[in-house]
XYZ file of C-alpha atoms in Angstrom:
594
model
C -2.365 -3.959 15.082
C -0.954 -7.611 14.632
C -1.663 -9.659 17.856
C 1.175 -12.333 18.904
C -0.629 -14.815 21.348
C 2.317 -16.551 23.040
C -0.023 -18.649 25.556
C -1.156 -21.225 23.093
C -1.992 -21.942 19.440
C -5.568 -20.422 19.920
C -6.992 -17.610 21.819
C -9.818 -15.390 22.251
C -10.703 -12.030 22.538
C -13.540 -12.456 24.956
C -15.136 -9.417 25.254
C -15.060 -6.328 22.662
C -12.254 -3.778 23.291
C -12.854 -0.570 25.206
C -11.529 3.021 24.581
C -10.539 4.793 27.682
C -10.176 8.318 26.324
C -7.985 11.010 28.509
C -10.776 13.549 29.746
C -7.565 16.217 30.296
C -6.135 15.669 27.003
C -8.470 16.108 24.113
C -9.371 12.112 24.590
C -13.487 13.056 24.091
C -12.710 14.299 20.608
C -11.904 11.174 19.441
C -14.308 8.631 17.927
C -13.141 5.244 17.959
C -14.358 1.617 16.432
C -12.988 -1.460 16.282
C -12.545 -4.731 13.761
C -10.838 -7.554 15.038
C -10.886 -11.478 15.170
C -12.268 -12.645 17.940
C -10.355 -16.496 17.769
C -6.554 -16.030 17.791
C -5.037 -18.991 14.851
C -2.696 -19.547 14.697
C -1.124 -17.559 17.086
C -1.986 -14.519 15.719
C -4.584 -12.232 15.309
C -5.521 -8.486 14.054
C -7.030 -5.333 16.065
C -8.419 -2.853 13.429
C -8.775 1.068 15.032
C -10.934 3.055 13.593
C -10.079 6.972 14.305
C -12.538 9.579 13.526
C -13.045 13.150 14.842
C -16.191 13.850 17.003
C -17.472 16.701 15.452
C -20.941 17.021 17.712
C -18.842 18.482 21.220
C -20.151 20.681 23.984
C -17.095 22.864 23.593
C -15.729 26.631 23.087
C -13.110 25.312 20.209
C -15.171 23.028 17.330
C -13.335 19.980 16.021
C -13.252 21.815 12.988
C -10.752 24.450 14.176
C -9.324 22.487 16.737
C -5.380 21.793 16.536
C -3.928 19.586 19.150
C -3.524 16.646 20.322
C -5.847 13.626 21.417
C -4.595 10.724 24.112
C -6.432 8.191 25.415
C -6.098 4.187 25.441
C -7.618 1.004 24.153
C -8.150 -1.957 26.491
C -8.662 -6.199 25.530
C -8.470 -9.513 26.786
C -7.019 -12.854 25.388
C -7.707 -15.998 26.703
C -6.288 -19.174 26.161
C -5.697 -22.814 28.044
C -2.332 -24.263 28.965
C -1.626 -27.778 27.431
C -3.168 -29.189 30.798
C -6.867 -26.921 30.045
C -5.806 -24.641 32.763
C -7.065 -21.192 31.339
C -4.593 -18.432 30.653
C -5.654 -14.324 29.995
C -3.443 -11.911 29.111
C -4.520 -8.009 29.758
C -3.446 -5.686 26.333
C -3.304 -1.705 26.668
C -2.777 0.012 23.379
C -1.874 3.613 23.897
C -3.810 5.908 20.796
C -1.981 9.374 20.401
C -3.519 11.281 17.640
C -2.852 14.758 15.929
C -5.928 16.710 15.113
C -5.632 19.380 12.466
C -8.584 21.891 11.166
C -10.182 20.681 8.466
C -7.723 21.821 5.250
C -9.577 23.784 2.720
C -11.686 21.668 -0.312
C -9.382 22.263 -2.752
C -6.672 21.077 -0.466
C -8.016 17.490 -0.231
C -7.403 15.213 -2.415
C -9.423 11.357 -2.821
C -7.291 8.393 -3.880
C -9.169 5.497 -5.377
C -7.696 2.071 -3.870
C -11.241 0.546 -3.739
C -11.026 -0.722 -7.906
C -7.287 -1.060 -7.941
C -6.363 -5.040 -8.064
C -3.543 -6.891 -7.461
C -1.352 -10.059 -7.044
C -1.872 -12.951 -5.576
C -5.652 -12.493 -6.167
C -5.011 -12.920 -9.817
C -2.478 -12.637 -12.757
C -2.701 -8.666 -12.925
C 0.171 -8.054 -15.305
C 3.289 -5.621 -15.343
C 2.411 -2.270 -15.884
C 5.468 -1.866 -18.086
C 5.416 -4.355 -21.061
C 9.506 -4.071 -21.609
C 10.241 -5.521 -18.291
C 9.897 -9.415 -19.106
C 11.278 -10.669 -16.157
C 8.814 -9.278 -13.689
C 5.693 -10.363 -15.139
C 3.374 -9.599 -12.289
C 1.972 -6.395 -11.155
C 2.365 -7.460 -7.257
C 2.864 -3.951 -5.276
C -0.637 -2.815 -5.512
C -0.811 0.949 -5.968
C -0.838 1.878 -3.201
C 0.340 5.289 -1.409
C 1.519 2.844 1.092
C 3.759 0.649 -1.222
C 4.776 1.998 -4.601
C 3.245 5.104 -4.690
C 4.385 6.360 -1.173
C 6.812 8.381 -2.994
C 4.064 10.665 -4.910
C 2.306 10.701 -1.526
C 5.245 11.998 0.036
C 5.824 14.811 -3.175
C 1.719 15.751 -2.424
C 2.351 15.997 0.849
C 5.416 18.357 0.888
C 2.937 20.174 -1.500
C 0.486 20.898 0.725
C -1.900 18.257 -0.280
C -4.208 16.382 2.322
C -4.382 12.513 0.426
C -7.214 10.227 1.639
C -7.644 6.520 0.714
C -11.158 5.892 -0.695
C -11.515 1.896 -0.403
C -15.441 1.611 -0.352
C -17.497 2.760 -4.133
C -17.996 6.320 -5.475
C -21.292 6.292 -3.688
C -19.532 6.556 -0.296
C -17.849 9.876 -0.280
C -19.356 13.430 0.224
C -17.564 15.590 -3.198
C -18.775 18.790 -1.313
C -15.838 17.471 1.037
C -12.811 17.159 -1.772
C -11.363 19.292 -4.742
C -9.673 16.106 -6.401
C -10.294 12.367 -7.152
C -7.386 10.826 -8.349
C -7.582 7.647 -10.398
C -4.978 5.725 -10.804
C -3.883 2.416 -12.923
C -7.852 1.062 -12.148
C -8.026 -2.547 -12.251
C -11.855 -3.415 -11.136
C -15.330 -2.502 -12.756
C -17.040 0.529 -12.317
C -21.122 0.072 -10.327
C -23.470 1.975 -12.737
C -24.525 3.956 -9.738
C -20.788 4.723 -9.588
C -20.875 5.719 -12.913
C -24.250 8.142 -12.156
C -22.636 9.670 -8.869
C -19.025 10.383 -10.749
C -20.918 12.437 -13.175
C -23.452 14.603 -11.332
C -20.429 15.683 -8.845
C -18.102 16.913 -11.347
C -21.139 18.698 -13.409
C -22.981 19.802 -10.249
C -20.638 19.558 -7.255
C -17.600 20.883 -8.515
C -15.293 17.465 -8.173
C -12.405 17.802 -10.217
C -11.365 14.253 -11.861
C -7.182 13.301 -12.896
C -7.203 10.002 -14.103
C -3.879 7.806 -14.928
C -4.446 4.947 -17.053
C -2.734 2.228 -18.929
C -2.565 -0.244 -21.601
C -5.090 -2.277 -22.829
C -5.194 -4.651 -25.827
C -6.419 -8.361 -26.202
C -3.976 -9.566 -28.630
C -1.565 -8.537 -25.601
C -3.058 -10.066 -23.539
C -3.284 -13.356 -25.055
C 0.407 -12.832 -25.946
C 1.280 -12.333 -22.111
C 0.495 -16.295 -20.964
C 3.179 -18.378 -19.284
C 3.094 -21.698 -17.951
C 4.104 -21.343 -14.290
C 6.149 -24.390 -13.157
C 4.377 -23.546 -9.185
C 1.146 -24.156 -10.014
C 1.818 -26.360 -13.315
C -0.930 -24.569 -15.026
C -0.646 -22.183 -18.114
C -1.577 -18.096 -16.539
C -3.687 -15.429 -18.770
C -3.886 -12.588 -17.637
C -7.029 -11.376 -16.205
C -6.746 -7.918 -17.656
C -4.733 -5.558 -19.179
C -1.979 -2.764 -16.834
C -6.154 -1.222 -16.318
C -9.513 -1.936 -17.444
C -9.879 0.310 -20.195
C -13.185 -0.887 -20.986
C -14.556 -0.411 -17.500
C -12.546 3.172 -17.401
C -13.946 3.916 -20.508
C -17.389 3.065 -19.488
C -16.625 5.276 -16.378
C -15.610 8.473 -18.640
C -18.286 7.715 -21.348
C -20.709 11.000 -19.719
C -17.769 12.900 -20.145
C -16.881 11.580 -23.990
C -14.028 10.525 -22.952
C -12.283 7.321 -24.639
C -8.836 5.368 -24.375
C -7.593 3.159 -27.211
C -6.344 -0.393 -27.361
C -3.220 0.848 -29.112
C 0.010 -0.110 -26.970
C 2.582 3.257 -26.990
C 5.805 3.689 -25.596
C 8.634 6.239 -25.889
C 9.310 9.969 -24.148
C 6.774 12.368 -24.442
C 8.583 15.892 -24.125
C 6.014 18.342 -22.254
C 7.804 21.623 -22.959
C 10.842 23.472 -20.403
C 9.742 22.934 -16.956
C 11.698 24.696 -14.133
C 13.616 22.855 -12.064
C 16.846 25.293 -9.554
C 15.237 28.170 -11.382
C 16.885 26.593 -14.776
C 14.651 25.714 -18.183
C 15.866 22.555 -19.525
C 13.619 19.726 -21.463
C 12.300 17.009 -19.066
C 10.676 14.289 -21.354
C 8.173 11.914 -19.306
C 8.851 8.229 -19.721
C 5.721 6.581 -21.353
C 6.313 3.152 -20.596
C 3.202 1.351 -21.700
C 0.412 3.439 -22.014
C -2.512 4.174 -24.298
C -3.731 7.287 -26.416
C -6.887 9.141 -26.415
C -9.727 7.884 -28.706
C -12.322 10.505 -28.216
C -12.114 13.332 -26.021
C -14.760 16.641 -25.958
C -13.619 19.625 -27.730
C -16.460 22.126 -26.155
C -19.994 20.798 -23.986
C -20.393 18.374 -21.848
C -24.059 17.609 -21.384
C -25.248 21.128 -20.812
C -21.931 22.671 -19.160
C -19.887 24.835 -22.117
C -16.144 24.090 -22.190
C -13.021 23.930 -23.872
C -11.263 21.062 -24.559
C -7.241 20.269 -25.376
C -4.645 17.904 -26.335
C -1.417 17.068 -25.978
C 0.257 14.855 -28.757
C 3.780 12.639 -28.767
C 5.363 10.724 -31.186
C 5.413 7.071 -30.218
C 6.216 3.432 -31.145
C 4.089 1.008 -31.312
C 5.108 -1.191 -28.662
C 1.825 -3.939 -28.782
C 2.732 -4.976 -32.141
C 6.687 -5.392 -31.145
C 5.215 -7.811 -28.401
C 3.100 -9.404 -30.660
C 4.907 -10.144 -33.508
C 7.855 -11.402 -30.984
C 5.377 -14.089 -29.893
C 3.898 -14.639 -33.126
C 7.379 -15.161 -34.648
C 8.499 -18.158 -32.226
C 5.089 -20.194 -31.820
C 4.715 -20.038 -28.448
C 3.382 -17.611 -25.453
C 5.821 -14.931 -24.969
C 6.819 -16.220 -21.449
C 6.853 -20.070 -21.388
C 8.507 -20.343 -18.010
C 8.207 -17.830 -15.388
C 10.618 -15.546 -15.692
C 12.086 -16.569 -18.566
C 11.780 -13.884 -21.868
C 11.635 -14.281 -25.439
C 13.379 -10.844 -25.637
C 15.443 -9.293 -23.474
C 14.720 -5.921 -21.471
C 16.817 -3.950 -23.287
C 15.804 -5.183 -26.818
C 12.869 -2.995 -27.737
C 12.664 -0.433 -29.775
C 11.410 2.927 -27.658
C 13.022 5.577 -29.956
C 10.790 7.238 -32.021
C 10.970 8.106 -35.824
C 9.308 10.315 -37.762
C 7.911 7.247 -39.605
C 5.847 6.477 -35.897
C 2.846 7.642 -35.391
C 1.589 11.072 -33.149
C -0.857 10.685 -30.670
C -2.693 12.278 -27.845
C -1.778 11.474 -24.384
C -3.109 13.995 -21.937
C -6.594 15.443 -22.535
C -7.695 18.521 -20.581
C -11.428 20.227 -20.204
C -12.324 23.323 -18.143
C -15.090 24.932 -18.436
C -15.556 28.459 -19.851
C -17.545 30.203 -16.706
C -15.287 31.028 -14.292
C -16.577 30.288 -11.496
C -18.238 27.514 -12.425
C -20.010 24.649 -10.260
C -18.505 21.884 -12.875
C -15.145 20.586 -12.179
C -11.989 20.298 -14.085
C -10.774 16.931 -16.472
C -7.905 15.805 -16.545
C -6.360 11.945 -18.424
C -2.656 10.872 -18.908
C -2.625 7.565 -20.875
C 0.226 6.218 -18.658
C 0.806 5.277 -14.920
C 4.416 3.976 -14.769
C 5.903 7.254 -13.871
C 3.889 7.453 -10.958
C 5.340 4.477 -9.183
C 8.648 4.093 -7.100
C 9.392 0.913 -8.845
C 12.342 0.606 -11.318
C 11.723 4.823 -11.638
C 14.660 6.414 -13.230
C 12.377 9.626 -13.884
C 9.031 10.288 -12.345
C 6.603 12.590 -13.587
C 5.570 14.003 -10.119
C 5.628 17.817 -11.340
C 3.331 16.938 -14.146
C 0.831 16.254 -10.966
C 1.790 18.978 -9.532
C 0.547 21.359 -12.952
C -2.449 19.105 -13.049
C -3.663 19.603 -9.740
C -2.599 23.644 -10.404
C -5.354 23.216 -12.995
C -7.824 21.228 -11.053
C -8.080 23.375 -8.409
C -6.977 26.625 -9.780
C -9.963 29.495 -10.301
C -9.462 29.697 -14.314
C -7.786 26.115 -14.970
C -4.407 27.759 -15.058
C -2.298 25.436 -17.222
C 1.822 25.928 -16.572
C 3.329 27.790 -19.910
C 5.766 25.468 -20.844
C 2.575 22.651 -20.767
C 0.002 25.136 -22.122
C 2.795 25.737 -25.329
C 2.355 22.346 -27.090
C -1.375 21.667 -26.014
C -3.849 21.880 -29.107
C -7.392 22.085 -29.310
C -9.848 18.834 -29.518
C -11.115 20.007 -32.321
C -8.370 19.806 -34.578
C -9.334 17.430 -36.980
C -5.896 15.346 -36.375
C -5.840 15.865 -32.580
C -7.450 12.490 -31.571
C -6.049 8.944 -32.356
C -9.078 7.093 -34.458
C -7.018 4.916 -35.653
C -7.087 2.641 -32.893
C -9.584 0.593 -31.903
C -12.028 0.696 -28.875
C -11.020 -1.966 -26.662
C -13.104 -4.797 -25.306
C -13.550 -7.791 -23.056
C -11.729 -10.593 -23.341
C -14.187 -13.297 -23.023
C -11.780 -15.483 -21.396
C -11.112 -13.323 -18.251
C -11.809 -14.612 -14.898
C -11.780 -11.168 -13.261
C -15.316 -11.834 -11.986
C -13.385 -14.446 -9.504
C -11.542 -11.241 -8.240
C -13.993 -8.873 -8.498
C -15.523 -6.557 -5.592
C -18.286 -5.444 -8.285
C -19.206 -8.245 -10.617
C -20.910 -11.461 -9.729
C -18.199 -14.320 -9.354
C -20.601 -16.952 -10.003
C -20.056 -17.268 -13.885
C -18.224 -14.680 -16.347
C -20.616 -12.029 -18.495
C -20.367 -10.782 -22.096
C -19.994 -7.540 -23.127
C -22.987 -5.895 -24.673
C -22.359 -4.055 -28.030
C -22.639 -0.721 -26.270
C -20.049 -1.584 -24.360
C -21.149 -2.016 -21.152
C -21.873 -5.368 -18.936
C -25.422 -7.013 -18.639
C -27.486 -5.887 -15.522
C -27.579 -9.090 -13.918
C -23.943 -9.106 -13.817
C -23.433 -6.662 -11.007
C -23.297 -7.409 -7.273
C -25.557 -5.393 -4.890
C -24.172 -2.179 -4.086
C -22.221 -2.617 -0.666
C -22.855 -0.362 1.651
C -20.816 2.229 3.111
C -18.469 1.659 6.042
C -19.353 3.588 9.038
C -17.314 3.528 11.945
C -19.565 2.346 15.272
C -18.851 3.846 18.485
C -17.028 1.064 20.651
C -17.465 1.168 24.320
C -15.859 4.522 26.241
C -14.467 4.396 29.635
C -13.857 8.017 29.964
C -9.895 8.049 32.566
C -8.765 11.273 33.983
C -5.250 12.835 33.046
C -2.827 9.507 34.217
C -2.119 6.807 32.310
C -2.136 2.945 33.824
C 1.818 3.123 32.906
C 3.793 5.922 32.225
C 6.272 4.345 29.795
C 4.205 3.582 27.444
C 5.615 5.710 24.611
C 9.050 4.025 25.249
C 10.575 1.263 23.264
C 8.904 -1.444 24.327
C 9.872 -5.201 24.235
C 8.222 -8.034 22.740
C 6.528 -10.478 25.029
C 6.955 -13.747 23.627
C 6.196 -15.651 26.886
C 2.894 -16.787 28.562
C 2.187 -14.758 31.826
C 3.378 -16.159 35.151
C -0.008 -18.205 36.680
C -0.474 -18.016 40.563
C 2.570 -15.925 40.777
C 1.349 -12.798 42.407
C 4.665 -12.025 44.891
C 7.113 -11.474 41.534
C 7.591 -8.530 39.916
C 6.218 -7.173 36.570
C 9.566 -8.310 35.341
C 9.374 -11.936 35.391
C 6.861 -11.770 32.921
C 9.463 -11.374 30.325
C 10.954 -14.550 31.392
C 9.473 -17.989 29.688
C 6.078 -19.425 31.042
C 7.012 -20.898 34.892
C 4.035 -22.910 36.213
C 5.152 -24.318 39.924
C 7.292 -22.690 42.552
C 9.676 -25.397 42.523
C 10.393 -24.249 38.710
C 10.465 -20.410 40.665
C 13.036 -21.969 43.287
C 14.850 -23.625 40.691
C 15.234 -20.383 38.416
C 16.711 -18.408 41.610
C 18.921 -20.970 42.453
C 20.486 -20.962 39.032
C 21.253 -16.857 39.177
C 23.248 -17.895 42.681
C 25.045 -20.405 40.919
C 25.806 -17.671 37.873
C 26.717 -15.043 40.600
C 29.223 -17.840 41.841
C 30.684 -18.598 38.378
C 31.523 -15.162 37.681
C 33.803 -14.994 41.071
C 35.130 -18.625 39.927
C 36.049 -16.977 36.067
C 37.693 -14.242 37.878
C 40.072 -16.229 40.185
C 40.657 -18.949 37.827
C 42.223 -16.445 35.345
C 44.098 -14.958 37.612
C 45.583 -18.462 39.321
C 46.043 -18.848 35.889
C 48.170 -15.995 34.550
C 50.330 -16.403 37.717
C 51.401 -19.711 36.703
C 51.877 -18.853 33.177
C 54.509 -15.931 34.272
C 56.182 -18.261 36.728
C 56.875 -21.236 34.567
C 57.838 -18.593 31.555
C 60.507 -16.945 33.050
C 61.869 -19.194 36.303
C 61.092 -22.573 34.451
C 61.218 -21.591 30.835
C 62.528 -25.484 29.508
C 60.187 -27.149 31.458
C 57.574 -24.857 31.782
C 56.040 -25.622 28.401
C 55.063 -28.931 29.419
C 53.932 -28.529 32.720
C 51.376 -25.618 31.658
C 49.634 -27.665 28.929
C 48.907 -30.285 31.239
C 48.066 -27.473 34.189
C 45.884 -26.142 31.783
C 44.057 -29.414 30.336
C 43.658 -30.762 33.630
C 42.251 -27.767 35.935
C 40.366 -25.716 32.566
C 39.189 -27.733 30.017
C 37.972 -30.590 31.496
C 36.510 -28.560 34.885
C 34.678 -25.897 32.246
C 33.327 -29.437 30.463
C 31.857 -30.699 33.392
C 30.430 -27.000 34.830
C 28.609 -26.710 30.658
C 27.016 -30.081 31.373
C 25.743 -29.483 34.839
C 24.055 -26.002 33.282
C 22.613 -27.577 31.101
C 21.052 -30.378 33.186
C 20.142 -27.498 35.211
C 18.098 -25.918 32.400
C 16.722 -28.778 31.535
């Protein structure tokens, strides 16, 4: 909740904000925290609610199977001084009406990763699709708020619960979801993140669907642009995701992305769409292909592993030869392109090469206490932005196979996969890819120490002394409850309310509520004046009125019993008693208002 203080450039939140839960209607169900700032600059200031369901209740219906809804309200306090240092305090209620639901089934429930997803301003994140020179930055976060809110709207419709994991793997009960979903990851991975990922897909039964993206140094490097802002030449920071983090992540699982940059349509089979078969190729923008992927076991768990394969371009070494070819970084002004959108070549020939793109594992025993895997080497189709085809019903058959009992894989999908195994299945071609040792993403970095940059061991992974100390794990505390019976301090609240952009009336108590939506009086002469100046508007109406009419009767009379010299005499009628008179009344207003 954004707080607009009106009384003064700073204010205060003086004491911490209470809950007043409705005893009548569900109110004692509701936990409730708060984060907010306690000094109000300038002029503004947040109030953070956090909403939790009591699940501890002396009561015949649990929270668990409880469906309903929960009222109460949240109570605070600014303070501020006038420009004299006479203090000023403004009372806030903030009605809270929340819909409880029984807790959805496991396999329902699906976690979305925000916490390792970065974004602009915090640092040059680049585009996710490489062909789109123009818009250089990747600025809209993926978020199921912001460019995403479109697939959360699809999983939704679906029957999907979505949650928003922004704290590390090491906060979140798997016994709890069916589904993490990884998407376009930006940030490093804790090694106790790594540790926790693993033992609750092996042991708890967490199903993983990761969407990644391209990664390549050369790229990267080719990517820089002087930005006339900042004068200052921008690299970015990373690739469209961290494949080496991600791949450091999936390394229990022998899982690996390449540094090889693909584009072009990847055709998964018929899908149905009205009952109708028709092809439906998925847009690969700017993604990457699968290194290594397991064919059978993982760790002790037996499995079966499978691929699907699309013939691609190249579209790194288009980038890179572009910039190699004129001498200079690919963007040398912002916004400005060595080659246009439209100049790229995305159609395949049979002269490109065929890689995998989607890797999927299941295990063999049915039912099994390991979850399901599940990569796609691109994350562009996922987004709202500039989407002329999104790949949402590819989710929707990957989440089938996550959470079905056998890993059931749509026909039209499960007609093109191939095994692992196959001995031309995987791309090793490409190359693993690494570190640049130029990054600054430890200045943006929730995990890494932002004190100096690290190099990248020859296993692949970051030093020790690299990492920060684990954070821990956000817990909502209990803010101070003033149970209310079933009445609420104002009954309108749930109306459309207006904005109060003027201080409260001081020493004012004999107005009504109303005035407080007037600007800030602070003397009853000011109060006098203010009346006096609606008598005087009550008067100018009944002046308008006869004026017009005085006015219309001369205008008829002159028109048709004077009409030669009635011409004359009306201009000057009407210069003389309604121009100059309506000249004079505008400048006494507005000496008035003044």
């Amino acid at each position: 909740v954004t707080i607009l203080n009106s009384m003064a450039v700073i204010g205060h939140i003086i004491d911490p904000p209470i809950f007043h839960p409705l005893v009548n209607r569900n109110g004692k169900r509701l936990r409730v925290g708060f984060t907010y700032s306690q000094r109000l600059w300038p002029w503004t200031g947040y109030l953070a609610v956090h909403l939790q369901v009591e699940s501890e209740l002396d009561d015949p219906v649990s929270s668990v199977r409880f469906s309903g809804i929960a009222e109460g309200y949240v109570t605070l306090t600014v303070v501020s001084s006038d420009k004299l240092g006479v203090p000023l305090q403004t009372h806030l209620n903030l009605p809270i009406r929340v819909q409880i639901i029984p807790t959805p089934n496991r396999s329902r429930r699906v976690l979305y990763d925000q916490f390792h997803s970065i974004r602009y301003p915090s640092g040059y994140i680049p585009q996710d699709d490489l062909t789109r020179k123009r818009e250089p930055l990747d600025w809209l976060g993926d978020h199921i708020h912001t460019n995403m809110r479109d697939l959360y709207m699809h999983m939704r419709r679906a029957n999907y619960y979505v949650e928003i994991l922004t704290s590390p793997f090491t906060c979140f009960d798997a016994s709890n979801y069916g589904t993490l979903l990884l998407v376009d990851t930006e940030e490093e991975f804790f090694p106790a993140e790594i540790e926790k990922l693993f033992v609750d897909v092996t042991t708890f039964g967490l199903s993983l669907l990761v969407f990644a993206e391209w990664y390549n140094t050369s790229v990267i490097e080719a990517l820089r642009f002087f930005d006339t802002n900042t004068r200052q030449v921008w690299t970015p920071e990373t690739g469209g995701s961290n494949l080496p983090a991600l791949n450091n992540l999936l390394r229990p699982f022998d899982i690996e992305f390449g540094d090889t940059v693909y584009a072009g349509d990847v055709h998964i089979g018929r899908r149905v769409a009205l009952h109708l078969f028709h092809f439906a190729p998925v847009r690969y923008t700017s993604g990457s292909s699968l290194k290594r992927f397991p064919d059978n076991n993982i760790s002790f768990i037996s499995g079966r592993g499978s691929v699907l394969r699309a013939n691609l371009v190249n579209l790194g070494d288009q980038l890179i030869r572009t910039t190699v070819g004129s001498g200079h970084p690919s963007s040398v002004i912002a916004g400005s392109a060595s080659k246009e959108d439209n100049d790229w070549r995305l159609v395949a020939s049979d002269t490109d090469p065929v890689v995998p793109v989607l890797g999927l594992w299941t295990p063999l025993k049915s039912p099994s206490p390991c979850g399901r895997l599940a990569v796609f080497g691109d994350t562009d189709c996922l987004s709202s932005t500039h989407l002329n085809q999104n790949c949402f019903w590819l989710v929707d058959a990957l989440l089938q196979f996550a959470i079905s009992p056998y890993g059931r894989v749509p026909r039209p999908l499960a007609e093109q996969i191939v095994s692992a195994s196959d001995s031309n299945s995987l791309d090793l071609i490409t190359k693993s890819p690494v570190r640049t040792a130029t990054s600054a993403l430890h200045r943006l970095s929730n995990v890494i120490r932002s004190d100096r940059s690290f190099v990248q061991l020859s296993n692949g992974n970051l030093p020790a002394e690299a990492y920060r100390t684990l954070p821990l794990c956000p817990t909502v505390v209990r803010a101070s409850y003033s149970p209310e019976e079933n009445v609420y301090p104002n009954d309108s609240w749930y109306r459309p309310q207006p904005l109060l952009l003027h201080s409260p009336i001081r020493d004012s108590p004999t107005l009504s509520p109303d005035t407080c939506h007037s600007p800030m009086l602070s003397s009853p002469r000011m109060i006098s004046d203010i009346r006096s100046l609606d008598t005087v508007s009550s008067l100018l109406d009944s002046f308008v009125v006869v004026y017009v009419g005085v006015m219309m009767c001369l205008l008829l009379l002159f028109r048709y019993v004077f009409p030669r010299t009635g011409v004359m005499f009306v201009r000057s009628i009407v210069h003389l008693l309604l121009t100059r008179p309506f000249a004079y009344w505008r400048h006494f207003i507005r000496e008035r208002e003044i």
